Each structure stands twice: as C-alpha cells, then as structure tokens.
mmCIF file of C-alpha atoms (C1' of nucleotides) and ligand atoms in Angstrom:
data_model
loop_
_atom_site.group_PDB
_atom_site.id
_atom_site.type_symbol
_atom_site.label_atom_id
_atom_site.label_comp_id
_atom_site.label_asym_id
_atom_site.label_seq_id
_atom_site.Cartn_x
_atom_site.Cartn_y
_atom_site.Cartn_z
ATOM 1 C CA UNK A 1 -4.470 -24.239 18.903
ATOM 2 C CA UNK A 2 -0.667 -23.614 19.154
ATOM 3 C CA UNK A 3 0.362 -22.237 22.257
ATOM 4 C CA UNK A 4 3.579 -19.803 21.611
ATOM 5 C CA UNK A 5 6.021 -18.278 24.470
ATOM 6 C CA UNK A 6 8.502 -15.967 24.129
ATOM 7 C CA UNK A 7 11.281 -18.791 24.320
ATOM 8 C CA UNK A 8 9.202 -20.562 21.686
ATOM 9 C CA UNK A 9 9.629 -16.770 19.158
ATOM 10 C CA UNK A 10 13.032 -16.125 20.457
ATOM 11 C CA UNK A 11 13.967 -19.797 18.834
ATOM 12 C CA UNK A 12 12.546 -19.177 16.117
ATOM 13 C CA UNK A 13 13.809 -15.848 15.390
ATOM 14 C CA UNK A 14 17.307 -17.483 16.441
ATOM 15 C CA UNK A 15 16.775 -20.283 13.902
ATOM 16 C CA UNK A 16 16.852 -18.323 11.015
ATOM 17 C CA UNK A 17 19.707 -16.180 12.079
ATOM 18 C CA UNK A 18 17.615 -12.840 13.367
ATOM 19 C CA UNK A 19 18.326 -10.801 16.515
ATOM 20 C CA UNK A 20 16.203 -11.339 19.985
ATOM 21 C CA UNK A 21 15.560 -8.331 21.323
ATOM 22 C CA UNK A 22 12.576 -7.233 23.669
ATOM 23 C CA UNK A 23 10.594 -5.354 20.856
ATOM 24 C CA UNK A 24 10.849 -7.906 18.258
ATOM 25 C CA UNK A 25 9.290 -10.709 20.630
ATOM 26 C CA UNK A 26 6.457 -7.961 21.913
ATOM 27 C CA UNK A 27 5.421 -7.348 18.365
ATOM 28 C CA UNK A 28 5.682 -10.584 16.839
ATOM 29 C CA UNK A 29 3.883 -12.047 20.139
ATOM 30 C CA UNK A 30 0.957 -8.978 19.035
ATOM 31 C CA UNK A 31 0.256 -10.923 16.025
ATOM 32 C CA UNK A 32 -1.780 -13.935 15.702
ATOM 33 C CA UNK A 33 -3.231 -16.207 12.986
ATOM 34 C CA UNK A 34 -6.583 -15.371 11.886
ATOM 35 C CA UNK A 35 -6.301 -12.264 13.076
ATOM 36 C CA UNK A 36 -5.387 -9.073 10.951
ATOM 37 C CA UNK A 37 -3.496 -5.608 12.912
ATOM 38 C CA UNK A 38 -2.982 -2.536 11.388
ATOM 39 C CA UNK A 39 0.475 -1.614 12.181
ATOM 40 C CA UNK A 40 -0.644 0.959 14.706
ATOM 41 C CA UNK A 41 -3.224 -2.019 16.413
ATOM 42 C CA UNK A 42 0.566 -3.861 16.811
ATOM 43 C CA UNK A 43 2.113 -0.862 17.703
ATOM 44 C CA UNK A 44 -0.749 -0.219 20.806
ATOM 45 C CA UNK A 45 -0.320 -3.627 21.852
ATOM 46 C CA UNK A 46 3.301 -3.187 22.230
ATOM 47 C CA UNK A 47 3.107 -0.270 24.257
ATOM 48 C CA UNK A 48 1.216 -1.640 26.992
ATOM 49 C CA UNK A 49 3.938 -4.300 27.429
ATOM 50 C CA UNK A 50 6.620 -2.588 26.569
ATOM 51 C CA UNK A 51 6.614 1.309 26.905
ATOM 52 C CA UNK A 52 8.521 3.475 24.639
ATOM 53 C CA UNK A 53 8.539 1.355 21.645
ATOM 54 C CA UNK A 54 8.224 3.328 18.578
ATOM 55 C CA UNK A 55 6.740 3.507 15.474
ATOM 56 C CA UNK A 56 9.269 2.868 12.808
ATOM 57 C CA UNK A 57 10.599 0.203 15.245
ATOM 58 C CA UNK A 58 7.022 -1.716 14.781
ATOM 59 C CA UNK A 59 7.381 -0.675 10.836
ATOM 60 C CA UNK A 60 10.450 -2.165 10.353
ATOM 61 C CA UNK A 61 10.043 -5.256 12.592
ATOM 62 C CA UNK A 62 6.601 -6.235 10.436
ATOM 63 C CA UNK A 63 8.737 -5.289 7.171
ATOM 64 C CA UNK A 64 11.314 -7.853 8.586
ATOM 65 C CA UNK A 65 8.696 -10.306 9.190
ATOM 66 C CA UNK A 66 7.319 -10.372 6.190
ATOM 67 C CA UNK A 67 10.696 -11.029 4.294
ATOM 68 C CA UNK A 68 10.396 -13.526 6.172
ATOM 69 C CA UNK A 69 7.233 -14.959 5.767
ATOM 70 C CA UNK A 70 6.811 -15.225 8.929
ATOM 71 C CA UNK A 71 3.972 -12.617 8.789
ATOM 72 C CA UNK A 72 2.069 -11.076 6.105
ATOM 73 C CA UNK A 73 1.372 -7.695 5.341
ATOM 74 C CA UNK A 74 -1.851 -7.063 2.742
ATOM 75 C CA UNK A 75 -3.658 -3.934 1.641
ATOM 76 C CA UNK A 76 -7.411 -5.471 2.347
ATOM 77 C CA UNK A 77 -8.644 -1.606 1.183
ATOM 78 C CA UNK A 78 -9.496 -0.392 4.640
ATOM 79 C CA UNK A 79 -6.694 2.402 4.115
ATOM 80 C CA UNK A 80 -3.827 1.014 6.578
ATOM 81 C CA UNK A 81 -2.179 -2.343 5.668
ATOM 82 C CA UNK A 82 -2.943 -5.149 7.646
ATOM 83 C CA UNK A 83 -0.617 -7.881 9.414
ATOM 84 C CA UNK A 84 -1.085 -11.142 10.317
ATOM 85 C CA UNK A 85 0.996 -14.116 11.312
ATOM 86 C CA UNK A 86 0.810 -16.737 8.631
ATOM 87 C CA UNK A 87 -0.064 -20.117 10.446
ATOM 88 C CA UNK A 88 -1.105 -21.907 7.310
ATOM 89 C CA UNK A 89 -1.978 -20.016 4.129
ATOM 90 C CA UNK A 90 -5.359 -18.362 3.326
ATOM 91 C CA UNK A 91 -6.527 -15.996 1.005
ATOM 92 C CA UNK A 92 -9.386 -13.120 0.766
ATOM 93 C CA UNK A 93 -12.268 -12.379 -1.630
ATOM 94 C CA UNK A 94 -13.314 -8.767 -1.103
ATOM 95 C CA UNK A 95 -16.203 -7.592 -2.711
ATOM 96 C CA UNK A 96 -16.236 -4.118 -3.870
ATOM 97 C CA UNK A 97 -20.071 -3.553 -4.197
ATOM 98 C CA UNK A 98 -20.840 -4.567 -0.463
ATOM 99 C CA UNK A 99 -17.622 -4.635 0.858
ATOM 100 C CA UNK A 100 -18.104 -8.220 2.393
ATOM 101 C CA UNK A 101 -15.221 -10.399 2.769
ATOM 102 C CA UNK A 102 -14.982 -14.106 2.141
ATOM 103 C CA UNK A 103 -11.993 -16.770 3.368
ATOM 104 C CA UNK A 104 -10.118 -18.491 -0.025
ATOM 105 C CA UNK A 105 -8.868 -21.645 0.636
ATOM 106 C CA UNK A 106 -5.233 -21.859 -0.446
ATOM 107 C CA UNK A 107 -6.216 -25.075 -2.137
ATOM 108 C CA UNK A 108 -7.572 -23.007 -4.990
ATOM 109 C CA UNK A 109 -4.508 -20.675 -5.887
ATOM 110 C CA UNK A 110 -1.735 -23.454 -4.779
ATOM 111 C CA UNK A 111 -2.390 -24.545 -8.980
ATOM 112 C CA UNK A 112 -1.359 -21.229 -9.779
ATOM 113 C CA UNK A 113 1.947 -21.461 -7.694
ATOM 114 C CA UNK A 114 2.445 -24.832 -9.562
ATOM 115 C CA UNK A 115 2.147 -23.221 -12.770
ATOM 116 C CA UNK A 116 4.340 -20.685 -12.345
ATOM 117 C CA UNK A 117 6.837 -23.145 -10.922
ATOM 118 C CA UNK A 118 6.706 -24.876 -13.779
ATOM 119 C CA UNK A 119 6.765 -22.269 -16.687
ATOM 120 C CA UNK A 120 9.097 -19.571 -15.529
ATOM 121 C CA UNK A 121 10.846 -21.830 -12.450
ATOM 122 C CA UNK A 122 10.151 -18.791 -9.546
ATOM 123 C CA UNK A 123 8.931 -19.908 -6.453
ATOM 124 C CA UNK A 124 6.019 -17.763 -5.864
ATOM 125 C CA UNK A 125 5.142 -17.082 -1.940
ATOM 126 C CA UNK A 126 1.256 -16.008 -2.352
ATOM 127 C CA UNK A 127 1.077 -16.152 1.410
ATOM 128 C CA UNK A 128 -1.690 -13.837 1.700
ATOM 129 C CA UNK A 129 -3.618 -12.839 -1.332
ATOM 130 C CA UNK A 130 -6.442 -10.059 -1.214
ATOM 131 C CA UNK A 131 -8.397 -10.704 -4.435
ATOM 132 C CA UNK A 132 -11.011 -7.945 -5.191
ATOM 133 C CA UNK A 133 -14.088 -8.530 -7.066
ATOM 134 C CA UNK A 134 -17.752 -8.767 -7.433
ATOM 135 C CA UNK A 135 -19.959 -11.215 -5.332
ATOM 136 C CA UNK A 136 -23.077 -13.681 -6.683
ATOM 137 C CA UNK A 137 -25.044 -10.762 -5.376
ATOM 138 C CA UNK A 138 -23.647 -7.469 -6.680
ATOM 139 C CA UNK A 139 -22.400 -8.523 -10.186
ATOM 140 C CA UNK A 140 -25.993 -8.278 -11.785
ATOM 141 C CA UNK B 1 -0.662 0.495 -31.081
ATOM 142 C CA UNK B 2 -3.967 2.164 -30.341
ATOM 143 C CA UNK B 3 -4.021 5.861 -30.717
ATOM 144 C CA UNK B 4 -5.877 7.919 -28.143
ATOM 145 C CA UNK B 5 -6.763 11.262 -28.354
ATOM 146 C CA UNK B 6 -8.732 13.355 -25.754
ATOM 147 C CA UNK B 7 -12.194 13.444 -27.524
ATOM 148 C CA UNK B 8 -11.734 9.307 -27.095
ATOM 149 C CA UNK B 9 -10.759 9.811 -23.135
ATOM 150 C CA UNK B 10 -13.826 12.115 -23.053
ATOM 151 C CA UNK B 11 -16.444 9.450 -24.566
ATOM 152 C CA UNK B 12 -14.603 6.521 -22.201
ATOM 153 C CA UNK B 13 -15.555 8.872 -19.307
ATOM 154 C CA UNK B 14 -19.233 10.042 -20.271
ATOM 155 C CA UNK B 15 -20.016 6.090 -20.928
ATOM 156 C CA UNK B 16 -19.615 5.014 -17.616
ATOM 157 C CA UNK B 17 -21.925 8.181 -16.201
ATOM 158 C CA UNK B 18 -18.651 10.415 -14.625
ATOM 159 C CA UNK B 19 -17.724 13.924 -15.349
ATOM 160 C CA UNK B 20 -15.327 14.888 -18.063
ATOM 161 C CA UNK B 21 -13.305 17.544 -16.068
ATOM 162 C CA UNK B 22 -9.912 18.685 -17.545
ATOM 163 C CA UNK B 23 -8.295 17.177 -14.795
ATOM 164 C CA UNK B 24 -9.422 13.810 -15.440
ATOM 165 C CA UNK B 25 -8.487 13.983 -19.067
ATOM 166 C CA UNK B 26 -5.016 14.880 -18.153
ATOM 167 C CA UNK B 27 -4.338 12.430 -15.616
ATOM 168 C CA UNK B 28 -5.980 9.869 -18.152
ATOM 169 C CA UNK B 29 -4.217 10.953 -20.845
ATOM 170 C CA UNK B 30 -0.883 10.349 -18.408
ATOM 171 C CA UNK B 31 -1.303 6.621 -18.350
ATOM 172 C CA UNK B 32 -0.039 4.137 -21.073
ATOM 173 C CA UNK B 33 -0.496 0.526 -21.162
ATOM 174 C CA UNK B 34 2.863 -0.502 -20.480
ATOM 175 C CA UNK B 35 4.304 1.888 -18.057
ATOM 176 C CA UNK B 36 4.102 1.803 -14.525
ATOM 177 C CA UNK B 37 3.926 5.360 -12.989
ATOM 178 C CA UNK B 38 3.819 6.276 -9.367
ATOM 179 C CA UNK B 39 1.069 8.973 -8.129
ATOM 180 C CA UNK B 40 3.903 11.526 -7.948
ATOM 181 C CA UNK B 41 5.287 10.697 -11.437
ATOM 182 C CA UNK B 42 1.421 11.511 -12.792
ATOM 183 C CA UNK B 43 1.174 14.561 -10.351
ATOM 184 C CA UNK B 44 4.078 15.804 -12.259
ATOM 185 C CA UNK B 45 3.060 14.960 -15.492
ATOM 186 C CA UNK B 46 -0.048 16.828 -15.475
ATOM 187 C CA UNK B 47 0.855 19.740 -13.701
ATOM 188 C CA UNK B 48 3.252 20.515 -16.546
ATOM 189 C CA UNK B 49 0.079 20.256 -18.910
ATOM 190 C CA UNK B 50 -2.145 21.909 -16.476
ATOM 191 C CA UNK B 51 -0.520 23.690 -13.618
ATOM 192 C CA UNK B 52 -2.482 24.215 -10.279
ATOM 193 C CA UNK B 53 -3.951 20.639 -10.135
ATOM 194 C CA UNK B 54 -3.508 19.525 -6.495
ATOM 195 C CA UNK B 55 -1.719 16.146 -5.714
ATOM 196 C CA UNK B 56 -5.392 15.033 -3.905
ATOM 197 C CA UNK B 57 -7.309 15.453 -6.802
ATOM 198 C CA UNK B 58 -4.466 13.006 -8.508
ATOM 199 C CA UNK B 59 -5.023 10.280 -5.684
ATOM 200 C CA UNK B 60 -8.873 10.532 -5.719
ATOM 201 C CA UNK B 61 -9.322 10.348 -9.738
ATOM 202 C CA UNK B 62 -6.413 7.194 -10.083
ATOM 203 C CA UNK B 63 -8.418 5.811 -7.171
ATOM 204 C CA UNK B 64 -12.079 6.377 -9.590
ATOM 205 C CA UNK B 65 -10.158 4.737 -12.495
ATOM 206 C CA UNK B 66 -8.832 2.062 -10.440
ATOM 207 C CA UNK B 67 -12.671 1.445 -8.938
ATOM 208 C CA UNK B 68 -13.503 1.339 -12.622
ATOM 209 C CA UNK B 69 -10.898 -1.019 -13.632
ATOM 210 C CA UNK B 70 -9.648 1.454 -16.220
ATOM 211 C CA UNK B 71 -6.245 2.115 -14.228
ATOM 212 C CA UNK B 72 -4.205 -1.152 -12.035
ATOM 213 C CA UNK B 73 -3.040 0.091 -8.912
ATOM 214 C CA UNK B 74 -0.029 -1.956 -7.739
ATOM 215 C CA UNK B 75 2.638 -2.265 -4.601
ATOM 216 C CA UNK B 76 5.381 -3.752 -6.944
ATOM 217 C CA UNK B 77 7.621 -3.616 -3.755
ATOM 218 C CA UNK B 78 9.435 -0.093 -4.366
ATOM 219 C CA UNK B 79 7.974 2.419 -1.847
ATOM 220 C CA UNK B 80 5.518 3.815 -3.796
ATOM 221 C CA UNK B 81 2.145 2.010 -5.545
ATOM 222 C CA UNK B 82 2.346 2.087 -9.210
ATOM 223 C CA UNK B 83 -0.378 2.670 -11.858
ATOM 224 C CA UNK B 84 -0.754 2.101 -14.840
ATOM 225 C CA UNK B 85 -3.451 2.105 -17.809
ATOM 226 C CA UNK B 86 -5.599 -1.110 -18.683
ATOM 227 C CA UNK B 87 -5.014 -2.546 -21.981
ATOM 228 C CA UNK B 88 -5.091 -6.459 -21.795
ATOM 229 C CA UNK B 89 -4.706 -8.301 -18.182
ATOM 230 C CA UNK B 90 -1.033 -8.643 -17.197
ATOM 231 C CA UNK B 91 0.894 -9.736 -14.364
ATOM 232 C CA UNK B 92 4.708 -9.508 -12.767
ATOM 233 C CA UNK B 93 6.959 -11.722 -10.741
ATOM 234 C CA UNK B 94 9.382 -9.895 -8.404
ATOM 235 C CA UNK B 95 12.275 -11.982 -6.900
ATOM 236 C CA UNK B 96 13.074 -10.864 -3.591
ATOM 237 C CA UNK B 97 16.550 -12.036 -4.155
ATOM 238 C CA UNK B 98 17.913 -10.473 -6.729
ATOM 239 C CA UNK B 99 14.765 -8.003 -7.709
ATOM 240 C CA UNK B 100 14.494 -8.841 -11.170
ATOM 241 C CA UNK B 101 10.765 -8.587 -12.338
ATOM 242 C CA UNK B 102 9.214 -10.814 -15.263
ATOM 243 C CA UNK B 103 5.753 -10.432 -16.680
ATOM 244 C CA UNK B 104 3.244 -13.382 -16.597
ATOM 245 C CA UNK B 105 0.698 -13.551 -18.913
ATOM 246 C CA UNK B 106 -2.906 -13.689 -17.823
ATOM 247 C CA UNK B 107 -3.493 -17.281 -19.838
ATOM 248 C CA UNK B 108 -1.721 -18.519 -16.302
ATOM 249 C CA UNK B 109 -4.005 -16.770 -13.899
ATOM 250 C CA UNK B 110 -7.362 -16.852 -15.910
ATOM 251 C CA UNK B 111 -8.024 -20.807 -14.328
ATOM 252 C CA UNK B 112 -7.600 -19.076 -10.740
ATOM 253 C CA UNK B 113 -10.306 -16.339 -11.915
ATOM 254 C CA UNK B 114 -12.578 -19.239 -13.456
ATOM 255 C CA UNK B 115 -12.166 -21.951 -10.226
ATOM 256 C CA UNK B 116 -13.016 -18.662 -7.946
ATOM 257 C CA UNK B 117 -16.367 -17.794 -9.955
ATOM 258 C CA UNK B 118 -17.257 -21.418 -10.141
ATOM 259 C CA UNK B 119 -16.439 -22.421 -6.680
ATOM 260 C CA UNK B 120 -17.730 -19.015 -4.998
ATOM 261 C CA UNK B 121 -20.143 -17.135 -7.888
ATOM 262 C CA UNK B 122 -17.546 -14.205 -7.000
ATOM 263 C CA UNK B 123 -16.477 -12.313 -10.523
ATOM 264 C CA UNK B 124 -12.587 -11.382 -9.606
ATOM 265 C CA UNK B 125 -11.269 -9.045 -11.008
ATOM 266 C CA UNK B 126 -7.273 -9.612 -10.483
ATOM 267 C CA UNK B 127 -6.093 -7.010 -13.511
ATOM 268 C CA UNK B 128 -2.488 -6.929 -12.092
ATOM 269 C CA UNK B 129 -0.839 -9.070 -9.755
ATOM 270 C CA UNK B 130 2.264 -8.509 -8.089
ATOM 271 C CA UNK B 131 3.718 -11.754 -7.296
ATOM 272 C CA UNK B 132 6.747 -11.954 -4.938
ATOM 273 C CA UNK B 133 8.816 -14.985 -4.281
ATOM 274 C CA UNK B 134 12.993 -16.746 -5.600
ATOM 275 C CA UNK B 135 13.806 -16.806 -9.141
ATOM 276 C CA UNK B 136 15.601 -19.915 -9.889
ATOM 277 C CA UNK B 137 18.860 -18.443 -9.229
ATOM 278 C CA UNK B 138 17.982 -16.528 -6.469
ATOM 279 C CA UNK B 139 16.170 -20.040 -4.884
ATOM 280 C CA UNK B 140 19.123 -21.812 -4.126
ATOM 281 C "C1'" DA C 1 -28.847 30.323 -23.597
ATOM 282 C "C1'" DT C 2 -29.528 29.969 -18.648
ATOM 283 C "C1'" DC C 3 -30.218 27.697 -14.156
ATOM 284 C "C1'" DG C 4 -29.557 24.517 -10.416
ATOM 285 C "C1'" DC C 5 -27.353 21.120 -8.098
ATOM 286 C "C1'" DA C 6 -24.811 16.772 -7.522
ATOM 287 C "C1'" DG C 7 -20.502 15.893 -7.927
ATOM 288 C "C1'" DA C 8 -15.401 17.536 -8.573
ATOM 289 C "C1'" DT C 9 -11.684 20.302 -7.130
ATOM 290 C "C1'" DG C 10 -8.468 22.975 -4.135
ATOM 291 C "C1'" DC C 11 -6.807 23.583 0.212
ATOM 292 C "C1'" DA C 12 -5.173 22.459 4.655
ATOM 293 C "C1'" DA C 13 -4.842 19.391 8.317
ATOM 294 C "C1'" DC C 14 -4.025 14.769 9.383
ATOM 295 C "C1'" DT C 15 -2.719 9.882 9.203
ATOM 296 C "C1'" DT C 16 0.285 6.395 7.572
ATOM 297 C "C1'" DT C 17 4.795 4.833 6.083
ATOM 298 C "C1'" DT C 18 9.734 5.546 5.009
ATOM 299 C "C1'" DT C 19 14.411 7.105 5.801
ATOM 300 C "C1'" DG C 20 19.042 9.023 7.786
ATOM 301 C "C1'" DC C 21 21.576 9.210 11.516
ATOM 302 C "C1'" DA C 22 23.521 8.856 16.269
ATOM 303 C "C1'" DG C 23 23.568 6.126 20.139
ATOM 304 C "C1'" DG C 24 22.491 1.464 22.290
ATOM 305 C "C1'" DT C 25 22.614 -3.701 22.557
ATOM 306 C "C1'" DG C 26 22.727 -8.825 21.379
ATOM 307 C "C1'" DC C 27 25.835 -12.246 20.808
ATOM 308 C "C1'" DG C 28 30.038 -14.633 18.969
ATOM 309 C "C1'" DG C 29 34.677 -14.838 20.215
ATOM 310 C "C1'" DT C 30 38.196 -14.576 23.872
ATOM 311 C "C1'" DA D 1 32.885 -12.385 32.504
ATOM 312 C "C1'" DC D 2 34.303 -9.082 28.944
ATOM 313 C "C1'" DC D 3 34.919 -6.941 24.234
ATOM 314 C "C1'" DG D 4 33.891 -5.456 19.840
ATOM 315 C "C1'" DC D 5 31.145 -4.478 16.298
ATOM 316 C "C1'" DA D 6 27.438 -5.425 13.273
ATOM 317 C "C1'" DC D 7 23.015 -4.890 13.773
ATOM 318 C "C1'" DC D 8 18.857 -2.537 16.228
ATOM 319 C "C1'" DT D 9 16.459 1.106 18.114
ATOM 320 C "C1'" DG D 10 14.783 5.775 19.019
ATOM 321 C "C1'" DC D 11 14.267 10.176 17.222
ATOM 322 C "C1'" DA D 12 13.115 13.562 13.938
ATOM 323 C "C1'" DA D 13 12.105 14.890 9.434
ATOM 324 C "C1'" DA D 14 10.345 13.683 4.991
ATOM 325 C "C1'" DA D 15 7.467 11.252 1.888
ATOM 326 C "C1'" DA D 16 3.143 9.066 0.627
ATOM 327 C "C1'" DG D 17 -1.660 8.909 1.001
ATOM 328 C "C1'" DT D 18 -6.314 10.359 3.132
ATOM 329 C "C1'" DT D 19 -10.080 13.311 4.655
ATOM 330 C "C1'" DG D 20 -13.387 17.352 5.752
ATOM 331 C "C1'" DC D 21 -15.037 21.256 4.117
ATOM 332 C "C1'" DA D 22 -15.992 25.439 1.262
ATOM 333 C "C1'" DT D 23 -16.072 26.700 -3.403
ATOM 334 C "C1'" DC D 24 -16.482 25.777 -8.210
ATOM 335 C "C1'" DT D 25 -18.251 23.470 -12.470
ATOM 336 C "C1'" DG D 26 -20.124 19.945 -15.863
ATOM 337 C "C1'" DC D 27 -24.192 18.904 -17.670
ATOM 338 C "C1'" DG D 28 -29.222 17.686 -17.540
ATOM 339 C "C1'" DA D 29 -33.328 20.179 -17.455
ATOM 340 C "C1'" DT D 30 -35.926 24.393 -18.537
HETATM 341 ZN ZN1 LIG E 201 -6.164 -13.212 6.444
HETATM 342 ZN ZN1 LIG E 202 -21.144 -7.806 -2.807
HETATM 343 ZN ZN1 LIG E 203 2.305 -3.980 -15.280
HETATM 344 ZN ZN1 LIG E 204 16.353 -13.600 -8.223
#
DNA sequence: ATCGCAGATGCAACTTTTTGCAGGTGCGGT
DNA sequence: ACCGCACCTGCAAAAAGTTGCATCTGCGAT
C-alpha cells in the first residue's frame, strides 16, 4: 500500500500548478482510497489536526480536488455526497431494494469510455460511477 | 409527440399502487421529456397552478417518481440537481472545459447495462447519465 | 354514501452545500 | 530576505435539500 507524506501531497499539488497551504494538505491527507468521507467526516478529521478550519474551506478544497481528479465526489444515496481519493478507478452497484452495495470493476465501463472516445471524440473521466439498480435477489 | 392529459397522469399513478393527490398530478404534469428542470423551477411551476403546495412535498414526490423511474434525477454540474420526465433512456456529456453539453444516445450505454446483468445478475437501471470529461477542443 | 386508516401533506427546524466579500498568505520575482 | 499580488481562507448569509411530527385525505371496505 502507498505510503503518502505531506511532502509527497505538497508535490503533487505543486506539480499541477495548485497552492500548498496547511488546510489543503490536512484534507487531502483525510482522504484515502477505498475509503468514502462525507464532507463533514473530512471536515472532523481536519479539525483535530488543524483547528479552525472551516466548512466551505473543506467544500471548496474537495470541489478543487475533484476538478482535478484527484478525488471523487459521488452521491451513493446516503443523503451527503461522499469523497474519496481515486487510487485506481472503481465503480458501485447499489441496489435499491436492499440497499446492498457491490464493487464494479472499471474493466467493465472502460468499453464505454472507448466508445464515446470514438463516436463523439470527448474524453470521458467516469472516475467514480454509482450505478443504481436491482440485485439477482430483489428484481423478481 | 405524446399528448398527456391529467386523467392519463392519474391512471400512470393508480397502476403502480400510489395515491393520486392533486399535488402529484401537478408536479407530474410539470415534467416534459426533454427539459431539465431544477426542484425550484417545478416548485414554481406548480404553485402557480396550485398555490400553497410546500417546497417538501416537491422534493419528496420527484424523489417517489425518481424511485419509480418515472422522473431522472441528475447533478449535470450547475448547483442544483435537475429532473426531468422519462420518455426513452438518454444521456449527456459535459466538458469541463468549455461546458458545452451533448446528448448520447442510450444504443452506447445499453452494452454497459447488458455486461453488468450478465457479469453480476444486477438489473441497472442508468436512465440518465451525466458524463463529465474534455471535448476534443477543450482536450488539448 | 359513509367510515377508517395508511399514507400524503404542511409546517418548522435542521442539515448540507454554495456564494460574496474582506482580510490573510504562498510563492515568483527582485 | 523582501515585496506584491493573485489566489486562499474565514466568516456570515443564502440556497438547496432533509426530517419529525401533527393534521388531513384518497380510497378500499362496509
Ligand atoms: Zn468507491
Ligand atoms: Zn437487493
Ligand atoms: Zn436529459
Ligand atoms: Zn470543451
């Protein structure tokens, strides 16, 4: 598993022409892949590190971010968004008669990216999708 | 173009076992395939046909229609969600360069649906996709 | 036609997210 | 090391969306 400093975030943020500043490593040092925040889960880890933070700071950092793609940000239906660093794509099959939730492979939509490459020439990002639906055992 | 009046809105309710309250007819009745509407722009819609409705009882019935895949409920990127009436599976590509939106036909995403039910038994429903990325202009 | 109740609505409080603005700070240039 | 200013941040208010509860109502049953 990757270990990541704050040197190792500052760089990056520096490599792609963003400002370092104390709340922007906090938050993006909250987040981590495989794991989805709300924004206020990121905005109580930041707190305890770095007191005084506040919200819209966390709001806009995560909006940032995820222009990005350095994070994404994906309504999963649990009424707040959630974040989560993007470390290799993945998607989400949500069922909406259980409410269970199963990992998509990004091997199964990357066709669709191709496609739409192809036909319309826009580079899709599908980082992150949330695909609702009915599982094996709720759809009869 | 089909033609709906409010005895048809009425029988579309009744056969899938919900109430046929005036509200829901109006807020129905406010949605055209086609047009993408924001919660307020139905709020104010209806209230001109039938003042006193409360902006709640807009959120909770879109939310019913969306649960019953009548009504697509969509973050197309500009602060509010959009909704907008079911009539034929459609899809949009948003360039977060220049902002320019293009639809995408479902014949692109039905394989995605098909792969997912085969590979996972899990019936997706993906009605309308909002699918952010570079336009070919914007890419370079 | 009337009754009863599960489900819908209105209302108000609350949570979540966005925005405008004034002051603060990172960082390139000297 | 210092300056300058474009970009960030905090703050406060607004906008967008959710929730609990008391009342009201559509509609199946009598
Ligand atoms: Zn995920
Ligand atoms: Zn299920
Ligand atoms: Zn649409
Ligand atoms: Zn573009």
């Amino acid at each position: 598993m990757e270990q990541i400093g704050p040197e190792h975030l500052a760089r990056r943020l520096r490599d792609i022409g963003q400002r370092v500043t104390p709340q922007r490593l906090a938050i993006l040092g909250a987040l981590r892949p495989g794991e989805h925040l709300s924004a206020d889960e990121v905005f109580a880890a930041v707190e305890s590190s770095l007191p005084g933070v506040n919200r819209s700071t966390v709001y806009r950092t995560l909006e940032m971010l995820r222009d990005l793609s350095l994070v994404s940000e994906t309504d999963l239906g649990g009424g707040a968004r959630q974040y989560e660093r993007i470390e290799g794509r993945h998607h989400h099959l949500i069922c909406q008669g259980c409410g269970r939730q199963q990992e998509l492979e990004d091997a199964l939509v990357a066709p669709l990216r191709s496609t739409i490459f192809e036909r319309y020439g826009f580079a899709a990002g599908i980082e992150h999708l949330a695909i609702f639906g009915l599982c094996g055992e709720c759809a009869r």
